[in-house]
Coordinates of C-alpha atoms in Angstrom, one line a residue:
M100 CA 125.4 -99.3 45.8
D101 CA 125.8 -95.6 48.3
Q102 CA 122.5 -95.0 49.6
D103 CA 122.5 -91.3 48.8
I104 CA 123.0 -92.5 45.3
E105 CA 120.0 -94.3 45.1
R106 CA 117.7 -91.7 46.8
R107 CA 118.9 -89.6 44.5
R108 CA 118.0 -91.8 41.4
V109 CA 115.1 -93.2 42.8
L110 CA 113.3 -89.2 43.3
R111 CA 114.6 -88.3 39.7
G112 CA 112.7 -91.2 39.3
A113 CA 109.5 -90.4 40.5
G114 CA 110.1 -86.8 39.3
L115 CA 110.1 -88.2 35.6
A116 CA 107.3 -90.1 36.5
G117 CA 105.2 -88.1 37.2
L118 CA 106.0 -85.4 34.4
A119 CA 105.3 -88.1 32.3
G120 CA 101.6 -88.4 34.0
L121 CA 101.0 -84.3 33.8
A122 CA 102.3 -84.3 30.3
G123 CA 100.3 -87.4 28.8
C124 CA 103.2 -89.4 28.6
L125 CA 101.6 -92.3 30.2
G126 CA 98.1 -92.2 28.2
N127 CA 94.9 -91.7 28.1
G128 CA 93.8 -95.5 29.2
N129 CA 93.1 -96.2 25.5
G130 CA 96.6 -97.8 23.8
G131 CA 99.1 -96.6 27.2
D132 CA 100.9 -93.6 24.8
G133 CA 97.8 -90.6 24.8
T134 CA 97.7 -90.9 21.3
D135 CA 94.0 -91.9 20.0
Q136 CA 92.3 -88.8 19.1
P137 CA 89.4 -88.9 17.3
N138 CA 89.8 -87.8 12.8
G139 CA 89.4 -84.1 12.9
T140 CA 89.5 -83.0 16.9
E141 CA 90.4 -79.9 17.9
T142 CA 92.9 -80.6 21.2
E143 CA 94.0 -78.1 23.7
D144 CA 97.2 -76.0 23.6
G145 CA 98.0 -76.1 27.0
N146 CA 95.9 -72.9 28.2
G147 CA 92.8 -74.9 28.2
D148 CA 91.5 -72.5 24.7
G149 CA 91.7 -75.9 21.9
T150 CA 93.6 -73.3 19.1
A151 CA 95.8 -76.6 17.6
T152 CA 95.1 -77.7 14.1
E153 CA 93.5 -80.3 12.1
T154 CA 94.8 -83.5 12.6
D155 CA 94.8 -86.9 9.8
D156 CA 92.3 -85.6 7.6
G157 CA 95.2 -84.6 5.4
G158 CA 93.4 -81.8 3.9
G159 CA 91.1 -80.3 5.6
T160 CA 91.7 -76.8 6.8
G161 CA 90.5 -76.9 10.3
E162 CA 92.1 -73.6 12.7
T163 CA 95.2 -72.2 11.4
R164 CA 96.7 -72.3 15.2
L165 CA 99.0 -74.1 16.0
S166 CA 101.0 -74.4 19.4
W167 CA 104.5 -74.9 19.5
H168 CA 106.7 -76.1 22.4
A169 CA 110.0 -74.4 22.9
G170 CA 112.6 -74.6 25.9
G171 CA 113.3 -72.4 28.5
T172 CA 114.2 -68.5 27.6
G173 CA 117.7 -68.5 28.6
G174 CA 118.7 -71.0 26.8
T175 CA 118.0 -71.5 22.1
Y176 CA 115.8 -73.7 21.8
F177 CA 113.0 -70.2 22.9
P178 CA 114.6 -67.8 20.5
L179 CA 115.2 -70.1 17.8
S180 CA 111.4 -71.0 17.6
N181 CA 110.2 -67.6 17.5
E182 CA 111.9 -67.3 15.0
F183 CA 110.6 -70.0 13.4
K184 CA 107.0 -68.4 14.3
Q185 CA 108.1 -65.8 12.3
I186 CA 108.9 -67.5 9.6
V187 CA 106.0 -69.6 9.7
E188 CA 103.5 -67.2 9.9
A189 CA 105.0 -64.9 7.1
N190 CA 104.7 -67.4 4.7
T191 CA 101.2 -69.7 5.7
E192 CA 98.0 -69.3 7.0
F193 CA 99.3 -70.4 9.9
T194 CA 100.3 -68.6 13.5
L195 CA 102.2 -70.3 16.2
Q196 CA 102.1 -70.0 19.3
V197 CA 105.6 -70.7 20.6
Q198 CA 105.5 -72.0 24.4
S199 CA 108.7 -71.7 27.4
T200 CA 108.9 -75.3 28.4
G201 CA 110.6 -77.7 30.6
A202 CA 112.3 -78.6 26.8
S203 CA 113.0 -82.5 25.2
V204 CA 111.3 -84.7 28.2
E205 CA 108.5 -82.0 28.6
N206 CA 107.8 -82.0 25.1
V207 CA 107.7 -85.2 24.2
G208 CA 104.5 -85.5 26.9
S209 CA 103.1 -81.9 25.5
L210 CA 103.4 -83.6 21.7
A211 CA 101.5 -87.2 23.0
N212 CA 98.8 -85.5 24.8
G213 CA 98.2 -83.4 21.7
S214 CA 98.5 -80.5 23.7
A215 CA 101.2 -79.2 21.3
D216 CA 101.4 -80.1 17.6
F217 CA 105.4 -79.3 17.0
A218 CA 108.5 -78.8 19.8
L219 CA 112.2 -78.8 20.1
I220 CA 113.3 -81.6 21.6
Q221 CA 116.4 -83.6 21.5
N222 CA 117.1 -86.7 19.0
D223 CA 118.4 -89.0 21.9
V224 CA 115.6 -88.1 23.9
A225 CA 113.2 -89.2 20.6
Y226 CA 115.1 -92.2 20.2
F227 CA 114.2 -93.7 23.5
A228 CA 110.1 -91.6 24.4
R229 CA 109.6 -94.0 20.3
N230 CA 110.8 -97.1 21.7
G231 CA 110.4 -96.5 25.4
E232 CA 113.5 -97.2 27.2
S233 CA 116.6 -95.2 29.2
I234 CA 114.7 -92.6 30.7
D235 CA 111.7 -93.8 33.3
A236 CA 109.1 -91.6 32.3
F237 CA 109.5 -93.8 28.8
V238 CA 111.1 -97.2 29.6
G239 CA 106.7 -98.8 29.1
N240 CA 105.0 -96.1 27.8
A241 CA 106.6 -95.4 24.3
V242 CA 105.2 -92.1 22.2
E243 CA 104.1 -94.4 19.2
T244 CA 102.4 -90.9 17.7
L245 CA 106.0 -89.1 18.1
R246 CA 107.7 -88.5 15.1
G247 CA 110.6 -86.5 12.9
V248 CA 110.0 -83.6 11.0
A249 CA 114.3 -81.8 11.1
T250 CA 117.1 -82.0 13.0
L251 CA 118.7 -79.0 13.4
Y252 CA 122.0 -77.9 14.6
P253 CA 124.1 -79.7 17.4
E254 CA 123.3 -79.5 20.4
T255 CA 126.4 -77.9 23.1
I256 CA 126.6 -80.1 26.1
T257 CA 128.6 -77.7 28.6
I258 CA 129.6 -78.1 32.2
V259 CA 130.4 -74.4 33.1
T260 CA 131.4 -73.4 36.7
L261 CA 133.4 -69.5 38.2
A262 CA 137.1 -69.5 38.4
G263 CA 137.7 -70.3 41.6
T264 CA 135.9 -72.8 42.0
G265 CA 138.7 -75.7 42.0
I266 CA 136.9 -77.6 39.2
S267 CA 139.2 -77.8 35.9
Q268 CA 138.9 -81.6 35.5
P269 CA 135.4 -83.8 35.0
A270 CA 136.5 -85.4 38.5
D271 CA 137.3 -81.9 40.0
L272 CA 133.5 -82.6 40.3
E273 CA 133.1 -85.3 43.3
G274 CA 131.8 -84.0 46.0
A275 CA 129.8 -80.8 44.0
T276 CA 126.9 -79.1 44.0
I277 CA 126.3 -79.6 40.5
N278 CA 123.0 -78.1 38.4
T279 CA 121.9 -80.7 36.1
G280 CA 118.9 -79.0 34.6
D281 CA 114.8 -79.1 35.0
L282 CA 113.3 -81.7 36.7
G283 CA 112.7 -84.3 33.0
S284 CA 114.5 -82.4 30.8
G285 CA 116.9 -83.6 28.0
T286 CA 119.9 -81.3 29.9
Q287 CA 119.3 -83.6 33.3
V288 CA 118.9 -86.7 31.6
N289 CA 122.5 -85.9 29.7
A290 CA 124.1 -84.6 32.4
T291 CA 123.4 -87.6 34.6
Q292 CA 124.7 -90.4 32.3
I293 CA 127.7 -88.2 32.2
L294 CA 128.1 -88.1 34.7
E295 CA 128.2 -91.7 35.9
V296 CA 129.8 -92.4 32.6
L297 CA 132.7 -90.5 34.3
G298 CA 133.2 -92.0 37.2
I299 CA 131.2 -89.0 39.2
E300 CA 129.3 -90.7 41.8
E301 CA 129.2 -88.5 45.0
Y302 CA 127.6 -84.9 44.5
D303 CA 124.7 -83.0 45.2
E304 CA 122.3 -82.6 42.6
Q305 CA 120.1 -79.1 41.8
N306 CA 117.4 -78.6 39.1
A307 CA 116.4 -75.8 37.4
G308 CA 116.7 -74.2 34.2
F309 CA 119.9 -72.6 32.0
A310 CA 118.2 -69.0 33.4
T311 CA 117.7 -69.9 37.0
A312 CA 121.5 -71.8 36.8
A313 CA 123.2 -69.0 35.7
D314 CA 121.8 -67.0 39.4
Q315 CA 122.7 -69.7 41.5
L316 CA 126.2 -69.7 39.6
R317 CA 126.7 -66.0 40.6
N318 CA 125.1 -65.9 44.1
G319 CA 127.8 -69.4 44.7
D320 CA 125.3 -71.5 45.6
I321 CA 125.8 -74.3 43.1
D322 CA 130.1 -75.7 41.9
A323 CA 128.6 -76.2 38.6
A324 CA 126.2 -76.5 35.7
F325 CA 125.3 -78.7 32.6
V326 CA 123.6 -76.4 29.8
V327 CA 122.8 -78.1 26.5
G328 CA 122.6 -75.8 24.0
G329 CA 123.3 -74.5 20.2
W330 CA 126.2 -72.2 21.6
P331 CA 126.6 -69.0 22.4
V332 CA 123.8 -69.7 25.1
G333 CA 122.1 -66.9 26.3
A334 CA 122.4 -67.2 30.2
I335 CA 126.4 -67.7 29.8
A336 CA 127.1 -65.2 27.8
D337 CA 125.4 -62.9 30.1
L338 CA 126.7 -64.9 33.1
A339 CA 130.3 -63.8 31.6
T340 CA 129.6 -60.8 31.7
S341 CA 129.4 -60.2 35.2
S342 CA 131.3 -63.2 36.1
D343 CA 134.3 -64.8 34.9
I344 CA 133.7 -68.0 33.8
E345 CA 135.9 -71.7 33.4
I346 CA 134.3 -74.4 31.2
V347 CA 135.0 -77.8 32.5
E348 CA 137.0 -79.9 28.6
I349 CA 135.4 -83.0 28.3
T350 CA 138.6 -84.5 25.9
G351 CA 141.1 -87.8 26.2
D352 CA 139.8 -91.0 27.7
N353 CA 137.1 -89.3 29.1
L354 CA 135.6 -88.2 25.6
Q355 CA 135.8 -91.4 24.3
A356 CA 134.0 -93.0 27.4
V357 CA 130.8 -90.7 26.5
L358 CA 131.3 -91.6 23.5
D359 CA 131.7 -95.1 23.2
A360 CA 128.4 -94.8 26.4
A361 CA 125.5 -94.1 23.2
P362 CA 125.5 -93.3 20.4
F363 CA 123.8 -90.2 19.9
Y364 CA 126.8 -88.1 21.3
A365 CA 129.0 -86.5 19.0
E366 CA 133.0 -84.5 19.7
D367 CA 132.0 -81.2 19.5
T368 CA 133.9 -77.8 20.3
I369 CA 133.0 -74.7 21.9
P370 CA 135.4 -72.1 19.5
G371 CA 137.9 -69.7 21.5
G372 CA 136.3 -66.1 22.7
T373 CA 132.2 -67.6 22.2
Y374 CA 131.5 -66.1 25.6
N375 CA 133.7 -63.1 26.9
G376 CA 137.0 -64.9 29.0
V377 CA 137.2 -67.2 28.0
G378 CA 140.1 -67.5 24.9
E379 CA 140.9 -71.1 23.8
D380 CA 138.7 -74.2 22.2
R381 CA 137.4 -76.5 24.8
G382 CA 136.7 -79.5 23.7
T383 CA 133.4 -81.7 24.8
V384 CA 130.6 -83.4 23.4
S385 CA 127.0 -82.5 22.0
V386 CA 123.7 -84.3 20.7
Q387 CA 121.3 -83.0 17.8
A388 CA 118.2 -80.8 17.7
M389 CA 115.5 -81.1 16.3
I390 CA 111.5 -80.7 15.3
A391 CA 109.1 -83.4 16.2
T392 CA 105.1 -83.2 15.5
R393 CA 102.1 -85.8 16.5
S394 CA 101.4 -89.0 13.7
D395 CA 97.6 -87.8 13.9
L396 CA 98.6 -83.6 12.6
A397 CA 97.4 -83.5 8.9
A398 CA 100.6 -84.0 6.5
S399 CA 99.3 -80.7 4.9
T400 CA 99.8 -79.6 7.9
V401 CA 103.4 -80.7 8.2
E402 CA 104.0 -80.0 4.6
S403 CA 103.1 -76.3 5.1
V404 CA 105.2 -75.3 7.9
T405 CA 108.7 -77.9 7.0
A406 CA 108.3 -76.2 4.0
A407 CA 108.2 -72.9 5.0
I408 CA 110.9 -73.3 7.9
F409 CA 113.3 -74.4 4.7
D410 CA 112.0 -72.6 2.3
N411 CA 113.5 -69.6 4.1
T412 CA 116.4 -70.7 6.1
G413 CA 118.1 -67.7 5.0
E414 CA 115.6 -65.2 7.4
L415 CA 117.3 -67.2 10.1
S416 CA 120.2 -65.7 12.6
I417 CA 120.7 -68.4 15.0
K418 CA 121.7 -71.3 14.3
S419 CA 121.9 -70.4 10.2
E420 CA 125.4 -71.6 9.9
F421 CA 123.5 -74.8 10.6
I422 CA 120.1 -75.2 9.3
T423 CA 119.7 -76.4 5.9
R424 CA 117.6 -78.5 3.9
E425 CA 120.8 -80.7 2.6
T426 CA 122.0 -82.0 6.5
A427 CA 117.9 -81.4 8.0
Q428 CA 117.5 -85.9 8.1
D429 CA 121.2 -86.4 9.4
G430 CA 121.1 -88.0 13.0
M431 CA 117.6 -88.0 12.6
S432 CA 116.9 -90.3 15.2
I433 CA 113.0 -91.7 15.0
E434 CA 110.9 -92.0 11.3
L435 CA 109.2 -89.0 9.4
H436 CA 106.2 -87.9 9.6
E437 CA 104.6 -87.9 6.5
G438 CA 103.9 -84.1 5.5
A439 CA 108.0 -84.0 6.1
A440 CA 108.6 -87.5 4.1
A441 CA 106.8 -85.7 1.5
Y442 CA 108.8 -82.7 1.3
F443 CA 112.1 -83.5 1.5
G444 CA 111.0 -86.4 -0.5

């Protein structure tokens, strides 16, 4: 194996393992997954003020503040989570504290150590975490308390570049400088896997969130970026208003190779006109966004929050065409929390 590729893999693994240790994926010294929480005990919300709700007593009142971990402000998770916040607070006794994070992998760690009550993650990352495989942070450290609530919408994998870079197909990414997403994020997992599947072996990997990646493209610091999120992604839309962008398609044999690589990927299309200057449809792949929680959160809490969201989907303006009660278990990759199961019946 090329030494540069091996070094990149080692550094990426070290970063993920370090993130897991900080976020709690590596455990609290009891069961290896950071899951032993005494009944009725409050946990910290990551800011030191103990705002999580009651745990698994199933009916206690406890605190009414819930910590909801989203993603970067330039993606879809954060604004959608704030719409959930408005709906939940209008229809339940709970308040949601929405936090911007590095998204999926980091959010799993926050659920594992109890600093998050709910979080948005990708369905593939959820599967890896629950089964202790594929991602370095999770191998041998299965997050046994991770539970599903509902799936939401396809998370489109977008490879974005600027006109003039000479990148028009995946093969052109060879030797390029590519932002693969925040270190340890679901985006990085997808990006590095797809690049490997497509035979892209030599590239300079940069790691930053969507908003920073857009700035890097605008300033000429990178050649391309992977962005994973429901279209239109705000960071790409903003970039397209000031720069001529190109969307690199994954189609034909490349598409089939990615679909064959893992069961989590599905064929997807970014409709023409989604982004300024991109008038034609662009073929690509997607995973699924989902709401996750932890097994020790009270069933009554999870059921109340789930009901508030899915009884009031008409109040959503983001991804509302996808988020329905009828489709909320499509692509669910892990077992449901008992509160969610009670609601969906």
